[in-house]
Coordinates of C-alpha atoms in Angstrom, one line a residue:
Chain A
M969 CA -9.5 -6.0 -24.5
D970 CA -12.6 -4.0 -25.1
S971 CA -15.3 -5.1 -23.6
S972 CA -17.0 -4.6 -26.8
N973 CA -20.0 -7.2 -26.2
G974 CA -20.1 -6.4 -22.6
A975 CA -18.7 -9.2 -20.6
L976 CA -15.5 -8.2 -18.3
D977 CA -12.5 -10.8 -17.8
I978 CA -11.7 -11.4 -13.8
V979 CA -8.9 -13.6 -13.8
I980 CA -7.8 -14.8 -10.4
T981 CA -4.1 -14.9 -10.1
N982 CA -4.3 -16.4 -6.5
V983 CA -5.9 -18.3 -4.1
V984 CA -4.2 -18.5 -0.2
S985 CA -5.5 -21.4 1.9
T986 CA -4.8 -23.2 4.9
F987 CA -4.7 -26.6 6.4
T988 CA -3.6 -28.6 9.6
T989 CA -2.0 -31.9 10.1
L990 CA -3.1 -32.7 13.2
C991 CA 0.7 -33.8 13.9
P992 CA 3.6 -32.0 15.1
L993 CA 6.4 -31.8 11.8
N994 CA 10.0 -32.2 12.2
L995 CA 11.4 -29.4 9.6
R996 CA 14.8 -30.5 9.5
T997 CA 13.7 -33.5 8.6
I998 CA 11.7 -32.8 6.0
A999 CA 14.1 -30.4 5.1
L1000 CA 16.4 -33.1 4.4
N1001 CA 14.4 -35.5 2.7
G1002 CA 12.6 -32.9 0.0
F1003 CA 13.4 -31.4 -3.0
N1004 CA 12.2 -28.3 -4.2
V1005 CA 11.7 -27.4 0.0
I1006 CA 14.1 -24.5 1.5
Y1007 CA 14.1 -24.4 5.4
K1008 CA 13.9 -21.0 7.4
P1009 CA 15.4 -21.7 10.7
G1010 CA 14.8 -18.2 12.0
A1011 CA 11.3 -17.6 10.5
G1012 CA 10.6 -21.1 11.6
R1013 CA 9.0 -22.2 9.0
V1014 CA 10.2 -24.3 5.5
Q1015 CA 8.5 -24.0 2.1
M1016 CA 7.9 -26.6 -0.1
K1017 CA 7.5 -25.8 -3.5
I1018 CA 4.5 -28.0 -6.1
R1019 CA 5.3 -28.3 -9.8
K1020 CA 0.9 -29.4 -10.5
P1021 CA -0.3 -27.1 -9.7
N1022 CA 2.2 -23.7 -9.5
V1023 CA 1.6 -23.9 -5.7
T1024 CA 4.0 -23.1 -2.8
A1025 CA 3.2 -24.7 0.8
S1026 CA 4.6 -22.5 4.1
I1027 CA 4.9 -25.8 6.6
W1028 CA 5.1 -25.1 10.6
S1029 CA 6.1 -27.1 13.3
S1030 CA 2.6 -26.7 14.6
G1031 CA 1.0 -28.7 11.9
K1032 CA -0.2 -25.6 10.5
I1033 CA 0.5 -25.0 6.4
M1034 CA -0.8 -22.2 4.1
C1035 CA -0.8 -22.9 0.4
A1036 CA -0.8 -20.3 -2.0
G1037 CA -0.2 -19.5 -5.8
A1038 CA -3.0 -21.4 -7.3
T1039 CA -5.6 -19.7 -9.5
S1040 CA -9.1 -21.9 -8.7
E1041 CA -10.3 -22.8 -5.0
D1042 CA -10.3 -26.3 -6.4
E1043 CA -6.9 -26.1 -7.9
S1044 CA -5.4 -25.0 -4.1
K1045 CA -7.1 -27.9 -2.7
R1046 CA -5.1 -30.6 -4.8
G1047 CA -2.3 -28.3 -4.1
A1048 CA -2.6 -29.0 -0.6
R1049 CA -3.5 -32.6 -0.7
R1050 CA -0.3 -33.0 -2.9
V1051 CA 1.4 -31.3 0.1
A1052 CA -0.1 -33.6 2.6
R1053 CA 0.4 -36.7 0.7
S1054 CA 4.0 -35.6 0.3
L1055 CA 4.8 -35.0 4.0
Q1056 CA 2.9 -38.6 4.6
K1057 CA 5.4 -40.0 2.5
L1058 CA 7.7 -38.6 4.6
G1059 CA 6.6 -40.7 7.1
F1060 CA 4.5 -38.5 9.4
N1061 CA 1.0 -39.4 10.7
V1062 CA -0.6 -36.6 8.7
R1063 CA -4.0 -36.0 8.3
F1064 CA -5.8 -33.1 6.2
S1065 CA -8.3 -31.6 7.5
A1066 CA -9.6 -27.7 8.4
F1067 CA -9.3 -26.6 4.8
R1068 CA -10.3 -23.6 4.4
I1069 CA -10.3 -20.4 1.7
V1070 CA -8.8 -17.7 3.0
N1071 CA -7.8 -15.2 0.2
V1072 CA -8.7 -14.6 -3.4
L1073 CA -6.8 -12.4 -5.5
A1074 CA -8.2 -11.4 -9.0
V1075 CA -7.8 -9.1 -11.8
C1076 CA -10.0 -7.0 -14.1
Y1077 CA -8.8 -4.8 -16.6
M1078 CA -11.3 -2.0 -18.0
P1079 CA -11.9 -0.1 -21.4
F1080 CA -11.3 2.5 -19.6
A1081 CA -8.7 5.0 -18.0
I1082 CA -10.3 6.8 -14.4
H1083 CA -9.7 9.7 -12.8
L1084 CA -8.0 9.1 -9.4
I1085 CA -8.5 12.2 -7.5
D1086 CA -12.3 12.4 -8.9
F1087 CA -12.9 9.0 -7.7
T1088 CA -11.6 9.6 -4.7
K1089 CA -14.0 12.6 -3.8
N1090 CA -16.9 11.0 -5.1
N1091 CA -16.6 8.1 -2.9
F1092 CA -15.0 9.3 0.0
P1093 CA -14.6 7.8 3.1
N1094 CA -14.5 4.1 1.8
A1095 CA -12.0 5.0 -1.0
S1096 CA -8.6 6.6 0.5
Y1097 CA -5.5 7.5 -1.7
E1098 CA -2.2 8.2 -1.1
P1099 CA 0.1 8.5 -4.3
E1100 CA 3.3 8.5 -1.7
L1101 CA 2.7 5.8 -0.7
H1102 CA 1.0 3.3 -3.8
P1103 CA -0.4 4.7 -6.9
A1104 CA -3.8 3.1 -6.6
V1105 CA -6.9 4.3 -4.7
T1106 CA -8.3 1.7 -2.0
Y1107 CA -11.6 0.7 -1.8
R1108 CA -13.2 -1.3 0.4
I1109 CA -16.8 -2.6 0.4
T1110 CA -18.4 -2.8 3.8
N1111 CA -21.3 -4.3 3.1
F1112 CA -19.1 -7.9 2.1
R1113 CA -15.6 -8.3 3.0
A1114 CA -13.6 -7.3 -0.4
T1115 CA -10.9 -4.7 -1.2
V1116 CA -10.7 -2.7 -4.2
Q1117 CA -7.4 -1.5 -6.1
V1118 CA -7.9 0.8 -8.5
F1119 CA -5.2 2.0 -11.1
C1120 CA -5.3 4.8 -13.5
T1121 CA -5.0 2.6 -16.3
G1122 CA -8.4 1.6 -15.6
C1123 CA -6.4 -2.2 -13.9
I1124 CA -8.3 -2.9 -11.2
T1125 CA -7.4 -5.6 -8.3
I1126 CA -10.2 -7.3 -5.9
I1127 CA -8.8 -9.0 -2.8
A1128 CA -11.7 -11.2 -1.6
P1129 CA -12.4 -14.7 1.3
N1130 CA -13.6 -16.3 -1.9
V1131 CA -14.8 -16.2 -5.6
E1132 CA -18.3 -14.9 -4.9
N1133 CA -17.9 -12.0 -3.2
V1134 CA -15.0 -11.4 -5.7
V1135 CA -17.5 -11.5 -8.7
K1136 CA -20.3 -9.1 -6.1
G1137 CA -17.2 -6.7 -5.6
A1138 CA -16.5 -5.8 -9.4
E1139 CA -19.9 -5.5 -9.8
E1140 CA -20.8 -3.2 -7.3
V1141 CA -17.3 -1.3 -8.2
Y1142 CA -17.8 -0.8 -11.6
P1143 CA -20.6 1.9 -12.0
L1144 CA -18.6 3.7 -9.6
L1145 CA -15.1 3.6 -11.8
F1146 CA -17.9 4.3 -14.9
Q1147 CA -18.8 7.6 -13.4
C1148 CA -14.7 9.4 -13.3
M1149 CA -14.1 7.6 -17.0
T1150 CA -11.6 10.2 -17.8
S1151 CA -12.8 12.3 -20.8
L1152 CA -9.8 13.1 -22.3
R1153 CA -9.7 9.5 -24.1
K1154 CA -12.7 10.8 -26.0
Chain B
M717 CA -21.9 -0.9 81.5
P718 CA -23.7 -4.3 82.9
P719 CA -27.2 -4.7 81.9
P720 CA -29.5 -3.2 84.8
G721 CA -31.3 -6.2 86.4
L722 CA -27.9 -8.8 86.1
R723 CA -27.6 -10.7 89.3
C724 CA -24.5 -13.2 90.0
P725 CA -25.4 -16.4 89.4
G726 CA -23.2 -17.8 93.0
C727 CA -24.9 -15.3 95.2
G728 CA -28.1 -13.4 93.6
S729 CA -26.7 -10.6 94.4
S730 CA -27.3 -7.8 91.8
N731 CA -23.5 -5.7 92.4
I732 CA -21.9 -6.4 89.6
I733 CA -19.1 -4.4 88.3
D734 CA -17.0 -4.4 84.6
D735 CA -13.5 -5.1 85.2
D736 CA -10.6 -4.7 82.3
L737 CA -8.0 -7.4 82.9
H738 CA -5.7 -7.6 80.6
C739 CA -7.9 -6.4 78.4
Q740 CA -10.5 -8.7 78.1
T741 CA -13.9 -7.6 79.1
Q742 CA -15.0 -9.1 82.4
L743 CA -18.5 -8.8 84.8
V744 CA -17.7 -9.6 88.0
C745 CA -20.1 -9.6 91.2
V746 CA -18.5 -7.6 94.0
D747 CA -20.0 -9.8 96.4
C748 CA -18.5 -13.2 95.6
G749 CA -15.7 -12.6 92.9
A750 CA -17.6 -14.7 90.5
V751 CA -17.1 -13.5 86.7
V752 CA -20.1 -13.8 85.2
S753 CA -19.3 -13.2 81.7
E754 CA -16.3 -12.2 79.8
G755 CA -15.6 -10.8 76.5
T756 CA -13.7 -11.6 74.2
L757 CA -10.1 -11.2 74.4
V758 CA -9.9 -9.2 71.0
N759 CA -12.7 -7.5 69.0
D760 CA -10.5 -7.4 65.8
V761 CA -11.7 -9.2 62.8
V762 CA -9.1 -11.9 61.3
G763 CA -6.7 -11.3 58.9
G764 CA -7.3 -7.6 59.2
A765 CA -8.9 -5.6 56.8
D766 CA -8.3 -5.4 52.8
V767 CA -5.5 -2.8 52.6
S768 CA -3.6 -3.6 49.5
Y769 CA 0.3 -2.8 49.4
S770 CA 0.0 -0.2 46.9
Q771 CA -3.3 1.6 48.7
T772 CA -1.0 1.9 51.6
T773 CA 1.8 3.5 49.6
A774 CA 0.2 5.3 46.7
V775 CA 1.4 8.9 45.3
A776 CA 0.1 11.1 43.2
R777 CA 0.3 9.0 39.3
K778 CA 2.9 10.7 37.2
P779 CA 2.7 11.3 33.0
C780 CA 4.6 8.7 31.5
P781 CA 7.6 10.3 30.9
N782 CA 8.0 9.3 27.6
L783 CA 4.9 11.0 26.8
L784 CA 5.5 14.3 27.6
Y785 CA 8.5 13.7 25.3
G786 CA 6.8 13.0 22.7
I787 CA 4.3 15.4 23.2
Q788 CA 7.1 18.1 23.0
R789 CA 8.5 16.5 20.1
V790 CA 5.0 17.1 18.1
R791 CA 4.5 21.2 19.3
A792 CA 8.5 21.5 18.2
I793 CA 7.4 19.7 14.6
C794 CA 4.6 22.1 15.0
R795 CA 6.6 25.2 15.7
S796 CA 9.0 24.3 13.0
L797 CA 5.9 23.5 10.7
R798 CA 4.6 27.1 11.6
V799 CA 1.4 25.9 11.6
N800 CA -1.9 27.7 13.6
H801 CA -2.8 27.0 17.0
E802 CA -5.6 24.5 16.5
I803 CA -3.2 22.1 14.7
E804 CA -0.5 22.1 17.3
T805 CA -3.5 22.0 19.7
L806 CA -5.6 18.6 17.7
S807 CA -2.4 17.2 16.9
Q808 CA -1.3 17.0 20.4
T809 CA -4.7 15.7 21.7
N810 CA -4.4 12.9 18.8
F811 CA -0.7 11.9 19.9
T812 CA -1.8 11.5 23.6
Q813 CA -5.3 9.4 22.1
A814 CA -2.6 7.5 19.6
Y815 CA 0.2 7.0 22.1
Q816 CA -2.5 4.9 25.1
H817 CA -3.8 3.0 22.8
E818 CA -2.7 -1.0 23.1
H819 CA -1.1 -0.7 19.0
F820 CA 1.3 2.2 20.1
I821 CA 1.9 1.5 23.9
N822 CA 4.2 -1.3 23.4
V823 CA 6.0 0.3 20.2
S824 CA 9.5 1.0 19.8
L825 CA 10.2 4.9 21.2
Q826 CA 11.6 5.5 17.3
R827 CA 8.3 4.6 16.5
K828 CA 6.5 6.5 19.0
E829 CA 8.8 9.3 17.3
V830 CA 7.3 8.6 14.0
L831 CA 3.9 8.2 15.4
G832 CA 4.2 12.3 16.7
G833 CA 4.7 13.3 13.2
C834 CA 2.0 11.1 12.0
C835 CA -0.7 13.3 14.2
V836 CA 0.8 16.4 12.6
L837 CA 0.1 15.2 9.6
V838 CA -3.0 14.3 9.7
S839 CA -4.1 17.1 12.1
C840 CA -2.8 19.7 8.9
R841 CA -4.5 17.6 6.3
L842 CA -8.0 17.8 8.5
L843 CA -7.4 21.6 9.3
N844 CA -6.9 22.0 5.5
W845 CA -3.3 22.5 5.8
P846 CA -1.3 21.3 2.5
I847 CA 1.5 19.5 3.7
T848 CA 3.4 16.0 2.7
M849 CA 4.6 12.6 4.1
G850 CA 7.7 13.8 2.4
T851 CA 8.2 16.7 4.5
I852 CA 7.5 14.8 7.5
S853 CA 9.6 12.1 7.4
C854 CA 12.3 14.7 6.4
L855 CA 12.0 16.4 9.8
L856 CA 11.6 13.0 12.0
D857 CA 14.6 11.8 9.4
A858 CA 12.9 8.7 8.7
D859 CA 11.9 5.9 6.4
P860 CA 8.9 7.1 4.4
M861 CA 7.6 3.2 3.9
V862 CA 7.7 3.5 7.8
V863 CA 6.2 6.8 8.1
G864 CA 3.2 5.5 6.2
A865 CA 2.6 2.4 7.1
I866 CA 2.1 4.2 10.6
Y867 CA 0.6 6.8 9.3
K868 CA -2.1 4.0 8.1
E869 CA -2.2 2.3 11.4
M870 CA -2.8 5.4 13.6
V871 CA -5.7 6.4 10.9
Q872 CA -7.3 3.4 11.5
T873 CA -7.3 3.5 15.3
L874 CA -7.9 6.4 15.7
N875 CA -11.1 6.2 13.4
I876 CA -10.1 8.6 11.3
T877 CA -10.9 9.8 7.5
A878 CA -8.7 12.7 6.2
P879 CA -9.4 13.8 3.0
T880 CA -6.5 13.3 0.3
I881 CA -4.6 16.7 -0.6
S882 CA -4.2 18.0 -3.9
I883 CA -0.7 18.3 -5.6
T884 CA -1.4 21.8 -6.7
D885 CA -2.0 22.9 -2.8
V886 CA 1.1 21.6 -1.4
M887 CA 3.0 23.7 -4.5
E888 CA 3.3 26.9 -2.8
A889 CA 4.3 24.8 0.6
H890 CA 7.4 23.1 -1.5
S891 CA 8.3 25.9 -3.7
Q892 CA 9.4 27.6 -0.4
E893 CA 12.2 25.3 0.3
Y894 CA 14.3 26.3 -3.1
K895 CA 16.7 29.3 -2.5
I896 CA 16.2 31.0 -5.9
S897 CA 14.5 34.3 -4.4
P898 CA 17.0 37.5 -5.2
L899 CA 18.2 37.2 -1.4
D900 CA 19.7 33.9 -1.7
A901 CA 21.1 33.4 -5.1
P902 CA 22.8 35.8 -7.5
E903 CA 21.0 38.0 -10.0
E904 CA 21.4 35.5 -12.9
L905 CA 20.0 32.3 -11.0
S906 CA 17.0 34.2 -8.8
A907 CA 13.6 34.3 -9.5
D908 CA 10.7 35.6 -7.5
P909 CA 8.8 33.4 -5.7
R910 CA 5.9 34.2 -6.9
Q911 CA 5.9 34.3 -10.1
L912 CA 8.4 31.0 -10.0
N913 CA 5.4 29.4 -8.0
K914 CA 2.6 30.7 -10.5
R915 CA 4.6 29.1 -13.2
A916 CA 4.8 26.3 -11.7
V917 CA 1.3 25.9 -10.5
A918 CA 0.2 26.2 -14.7
L919 CA 2.6 23.9 -15.4
V920 CA 1.6 21.0 -12.9
E921 CA -1.9 21.3 -13.4
L922 CA -0.8 20.7 -17.3
A923 CA 0.8 17.7 -16.1
A924 CA -2.8 16.6 -14.6
D925 CA -4.2 17.0 -17.0
T926 CA -2.3 14.6 -19.5
W927 CA -2.0 11.9 -17.0
I928 CA 1.9 12.7 -15.5
V929 CA 0.5 13.2 -12.3
T930 CA -1.9 10.2 -11.4
G931 CA -0.7 7.6 -9.4
R932 CA 2.8 9.4 -9.0
Q933 CA 4.5 10.7 -6.4
P934 CA 3.8 14.3 -5.7
V935 CA 7.3 15.9 -5.1
P936 CA 9.7 14.6 -7.9
I937 CA 6.6 16.3 -10.2
M938 CA 6.5 19.5 -7.7
M939 CA 10.5 19.5 -8.3
S940 CA 10.5 19.2 -12.2
A941 CA 7.9 21.9 -12.5
I942 CA 9.7 23.9 -10.2
Y943 CA 12.8 23.8 -12.4
L944 CA 11.0 24.0 -15.7
A945 CA 9.3 26.9 -14.5
W946 CA 12.7 29.1 -13.7
Q947 CA 14.3 27.7 -17.1
S948 CA 11.3 29.5 -18.8
L949 CA 10.8 32.5 -16.2
K950 CA 14.3 33.6 -17.8
P951 CA 15.6 31.6 -20.4
T952 CA 19.2 32.0 -20.9
K953 CA 21.3 30.1 -22.3
Q954 CA 23.0 30.1 -18.7
R955 CA 19.8 28.7 -17.2
L956 CA 19.4 26.2 -20.4
K957 CA 22.3 24.9 -19.8
L958 CA 21.6 24.2 -16.2
T959 CA 21.3 20.5 -15.1
L960 CA 18.4 19.6 -12.9
E961 CA 22.0 17.9 -10.2
K962 CA 23.5 21.5 -10.5
F963 CA 19.8 23.1 -9.9
C964 CA 19.3 21.6 -7.2
K965 CA 22.2 22.4 -5.8
I966 CA 22.1 26.1 -5.9
A967 CA 18.9 25.8 -4.7
K968 CA 20.0 23.6 -1.5
V969 CA 17.4 20.8 -1.9
N970 CA 18.4 17.1 -2.2
K971 CA 17.8 15.4 -6.2
H972 CA 15.5 13.3 -7.0
K973 CA 16.1 10.8 -9.5
V974 CA 12.7 10.0 -11.2
A975 CA 12.4 14.0 -11.5
M976 CA 14.6 13.4 -14.3
K977 CA 12.2 11.6 -16.2
R978 CA 9.3 13.8 -15.2
V979 CA 10.9 16.5 -16.8
A980 CA 11.0 14.3 -19.9
E981 CA 7.9 13.6 -19.7
M982 CA 6.5 17.1 -19.9
K983 CA 9.0 18.5 -22.1
E984 CA 7.2 16.1 -24.6
V985 CA 3.7 17.4 -23.5
L986 CA 4.7 20.6 -24.0
C987 CA 6.2 19.7 -27.8
K988 CA 3.0 18.6 -28.3
L989 CA 1.1 21.5 -27.6
G990 CA 3.6 24.0 -28.8
K991 CA 3.6 22.2 -32.7
E992 CA -0.1 24.0 -32.4
L993 CA 1.3 27.1 -31.6
P994 CA 0.3 29.3 -35.5
W995 CA 3.2 32.1 -34.3
I996 CA 6.1 29.0 -34.5
R997 CA 7.5 28.3 -37.7
E998 CA 10.5 26.2 -36.4
D999 CA 10.1 22.3 -35.0
V1000 CA 9.6 22.5 -31.1
T1001 CA 11.7 20.0 -30.0
P1002 CA 12.6 19.0 -26.1
E1003 CA 16.0 21.5 -26.8
N1004 CA 13.8 24.5 -27.7
V1005 CA 10.8 23.9 -26.5
V1006 CA 11.9 25.9 -22.8
R1007 CA 11.6 29.4 -24.7
H1008 CA 7.9 28.7 -25.2
V1009 CA 6.6 27.4 -22.2
E1010 CA 5.4 31.1 -21.3
D1011 CA 3.1 30.8 -24.1
I1012 CA 1.8 27.5 -24.2
L1013 CA 0.9 27.8 -20.5
Q1014 CA -1.0 30.8 -21.4
H1015 CA -3.2 29.1 -24.0
R1016 CA -3.0 25.8 -22.7
F1017 CA -6.9 25.0 -22.5
A1018 CA -7.0 26.1 -26.3
L1019 CA -4.2 24.0 -27.9
L1020 CA -5.3 21.0 -25.5
R1021 CA -8.3 21.1 -28.1
R1022 CA -6.8 21.7 -31.0
A1023 CA -4.0 19.4 -30.1
M1024 CA -6.7 16.4 -29.8
R1025 CA -8.8 17.9 -33.0
T1026 CA -5.7 17.7 -35.1
H1027 CA -4.2 14.1 -33.5
E1028 CA -8.1 12.9 -34.1
E1029 CA -8.0 14.1 -38.1
T1030 CA -4.9 12.5 -38.5
R1031 CA -6.0 9.2 -37.0
L1032 CA -9.1 9.3 -39.2
E1033 CA -6.8 10.2 -42.7
E1034 CA -4.6 7.5 -41.3
G1035 CA -7.4 5.0 -41.6
R1036 CA -8.9 5.9 -44.8
T1037 CA -5.6 6.0 -47.0
S1038 CA -4.9 2.1 -45.3
G1039 CA -8.0 0.7 -46.7
K1040 CA -8.4 -2.9 -46.6
D1041 CA -5.1 -3.0 -44.0
S1042 CA -7.2 -1.0 -41.8
L1043 CA -10.6 -3.0 -42.0
N1044 CA -9.0 -6.0 -41.4
E1045 CA -7.3 -4.2 -38.1
K1046 CA -10.8 -3.4 -37.3
S1047 CA -12.2 -6.6 -37.8
A1048 CA -8.9 -8.8 -36.0
P1049 CA -9.3 -7.3 -32.7
S1050 CA -12.5 -7.6 -32.8
E1051 CA -12.3 -11.2 -33.3
I1052 CA -9.8 -11.4 -30.4
P1053 CA -11.8 -10.9 -27.6
E1054 CA -15.1 -12.9 -29.2
I1055 CA -12.4 -15.8 -29.3
Q1056 CA -11.0 -15.3 -25.6
N1057 CA -14.7 -14.5 -24.2
S1058 CA -16.2 -17.6 -26.3
S1059 CA -17.3 -19.1 -22.9
S1060 CA -18.2 -16.2 -21.1
A1061 CA -22.5 -16.0 -21.5
E1062 CA -22.6 -13.8 -18.4
R1063 CA -21.3 -9.9 -18.0
C1064 CA -18.6 -10.9 -15.1
E1065 CA -16.9 -14.2 -16.5
I1066 CA -14.4 -15.6 -14.2
R1067 CA -11.3 -17.6 -16.2
T1068 CA -8.6 -19.0 -14.6
D1069 CA -6.2 -18.3 -16.8
V1070 CA -2.6 -17.7 -15.1
S1071 CA -1.5 -14.2 -15.6
E1072 CA 0.6 -11.8 -13.6
Q1073 CA -0.7 -8.9 -11.3
P1074 CA -0.5 -5.8 -12.1
G1075 CA 1.6 -4.3 -9.4
D1076 CA 2.3 -0.4 -9.4
G1077 CA 0.3 0.1 -12.2
D1078 CA 2.6 0.4 -14.7
D1079 CA 1.0 -2.6 -16.7
N1080 CA -0.6 -2.4 -19.7
P1081 CA -3.8 -4.1 -19.9
Y1082 CA -4.5 -3.8 -23.5
T1083 CA -1.0 -5.3 -25.3
A1084 CA -1.4 -8.9 -26.3
P1085 CA 0.3 -11.7 -24.6
E1086 CA 3.2 -12.4 -26.6
P1087 CA 5.7 -9.7 -26.6
H1088 CA 8.0 -9.9 -29.4
G1089 CA 6.4 -7.8 -32.2
S1090 CA 3.6 -10.8 -32.6
P1091 CA 0.6 -10.5 -35.0
Q1092 CA -1.7 -10.5 -32.5
E1093 CA 0.1 -7.0 -30.7
D1094 CA -0.2 -5.2 -34.4
Q1095 CA -3.9 -6.2 -34.5
E1096 CA -5.0 -4.6 -31.2
P1097 CA -2.4 -1.9 -30.3
N1098 CA -3.1 -0.3 -27.0
W1099 CA -5.1 3.0 -26.0
G1100 CA -2.0 4.6 -25.1
K1101 CA -0.6 4.1 -28.4
R1102 CA -3.9 5.9 -30.1
A1103 CA -4.1 8.0 -27.5
L1104 CA -2.2 11.3 -28.0
F1105 CA -2.6 11.5 -24.1
A1106 CA -1.8 8.9 -21.7
P1107 CA -0.7 7.5 -19.1
P1108 CA 3.4 6.7 -19.7
C1109 CA 2.9 3.0 -18.2
V1110 CA 0.3 2.5 -21.0
V1111 CA 2.4 3.9 -23.7
H1112 CA 5.6 2.3 -22.7
P1113 CA 4.2 -1.1 -21.7
K1114 CA 6.0 -4.1 -19.7
K1115 CA 6.5 -6.9 -21.5
R1116 CA 4.6 -9.9 -20.1
K1117 CA 5.1 -13.8 -19.9
A1118 CA 2.3 -15.7 -22.3
P1119 CA 0.2 -17.4 -20.7
H1120 CA -0.3 -20.9 -19.3
P1121 CA -2.1 -23.3 -21.6
E1122 CA -5.9 -23.8 -19.8
S1123 CA -5.8 -26.4 -17.3
K1124 CA -8.5 -29.0 -17.5
E1125 CA -11.4 -28.8 -15.2
V1126 CA -10.0 -29.4 -11.5
T1127 CA -12.0 -30.6 -8.8
G1128 CA -9.6 -30.7 -6.1
D1129 CA -10.4 -34.2 -4.9
E1130 CA -8.8 -36.0 -7.2
E1131 CA -6.0 -39.2 -6.6
I1132 CA -3.3 -38.1 -6.3
C1133 CA -0.1 -40.5 -7.9
D1134 CA 2.3 -41.9 -5.7
I1135 CA 4.8 -41.9 -8.8
E1136 CA 4.4 -38.0 -8.6
I1137 CA 5.0 -37.8 -4.5
D1138 CA 8.1 -39.7 -4.6
S1139 CA 9.7 -37.3 -7.2
Y1140 CA 9.7 -34.8 -4.2
I1141 CA 11.2 -37.0 -1.8
R1142 CA 15.2 -38.0 -1.6
T1143 CA 16.4 -41.4 -2.0
P1144 CA 18.3 -42.3 1.5
R1145 CA 21.7 -42.0 -0.7
E1146 CA 20.8 -38.6 -1.8
V1147 CA 20.0 -37.7 2.1
R1148 CA 23.3 -38.9 3.1
E1149 CA 25.1 -36.8 0.6
F1150 CA 23.2 -33.7 1.3
T1151 CA 24.1 -33.7 4.8
L1152 CA 27.7 -34.6 3.5
V1153 CA 27.9 -31.4 1.7
Q1154 CA 26.2 -29.0 4.2
Q1155 CA 29.1 -30.4 6.6
M1156 CA 31.3 -29.1 4.3
L1157 CA 30.3 -26.0 3.5
S1158 CA 29.5 -25.0 7.1
E1159 CA 33.6 -26.0 8.1
K1160 CA 34.4 -23.9 4.8
E1161 CA 32.5 -21.2 6.7
D1162 CA 33.8 -21.6 9.9
A1163 CA 37.0 -21.6 8.6
N1164 CA 36.8 -18.6 6.1
V1165 CA 35.2 -16.5 9.6
S1166 CA 38.5 -17.5 11.5
H1167 CA 41.1 -16.3 9.0

């Protein structure tokens, strides 16, 4: 995946969203009547998996539902609506409301390796590197909400509240990474 | 005293005196006995002044005993690490601040103990004293992950920015843990601590230059460097036969499982450099490379340059001899990115492909999706295999799943088919059967438990 034509692919791997049903939900009823459902009484929630799109929903008895696993914002909304429709079919008076995207996780591969110690020194204090805890450098962008994790192989993960921030985060961090491109590859 | 000029309303006399009857003030005429005026029975405010119970029973506020105990522990940790007075004072200050913060005031005592260790760690880092998180975990006898989590929270809470430590700085402190000085071990197995440290630092610097250190935990790398340094200082048969496990027993340290892998990686790098030594006739293999470690480290910069040059020349020659095949190979990798990026017009294109998360950096960014030696993989070898030195996770990448075909355009507001949703719901008969099976299973479990 060399960037010979100057383009970098940002691949969205996970979108997390939440919505509410505006009615209480009986978790035992959902666990009994639903397929693809895992009931966790200790955690007080039910996990429901939808095949298309590939989404996992965590359902609480208060009516709050969290959906994770989609690969785009629209897919996440589609999956959330499917979950709401399933609950409606189970007999609950469900209304799809307060849908919002909470988190977007994306991956981008740089065509060069990165010297993590240099990157940390150049971008202190936004960058923090604890090799004993995690092999990547965590770079927090303060202008807008986004966190970038930089691995020495050139792979970066960007976590932001929406896709727009993900793209902005990748654009902001690219020149900083380029400065710390290792010379051993030349 | 009655005011002057006051006269009795009955007889007009001015002979009026103050008379306290049952603590009630009265002005009485002496001549006729008439009460001219009387005061209130009680002059105090109804209900009394506001005085709280804690104010009336207040004693001098004592400091929290757990805080005092925690400060003592911090002091003990500082003394066992033999840090200077400034670090000890700073640790105590940080601990007092963190302890009284809302994030830590109500946590368990165990976490408060770990907090003490984290305060010592951050103070050491701020004042340039090399120490690892592993050392603190060992002193506290706590899980390193728990220590890490509390450390991160503490740093955020106190708004401290601590610099990252360099592995070469920590090397000396770490090597002192190994009991292989002439006083602790027999002569044939002992090593001078200074020489050992110097050799180990050189090995770690070489490992850092060749992608072994970046992104890895420092302790296994230091352990493997000390082991190889110890072997190379006196490469006798006895030392070369001793495994890492036995070395750790002699040195009285706990062995890290990962250290063996680092030893193998370091030996591989030393072999690549050892081949460039002009005075060595034999093949340099991982079995005999330890004897040449001294020469390799002494000339490591020149050997690195030479090895890179030789590698480039070899690749150019391979490119020339393969001829047409190499041209095809070079054109195919340029085609594949074009195909993949055919829809991208801007600098940063967003695709909704499904792919794995990179996890701990062991993913390879450059292998093609098909895992089993497909034509795509041959046409686009990863840069780790082309380069002489590359991170081991790039050279030996994990196999990836094939990506799912791209989904059609999704708006999020499409109609939801009822048939599809019905497949997620059990029929009443299935519900009854499911309930019966659940009951049977729970009865079996109860029977097993009672037996």
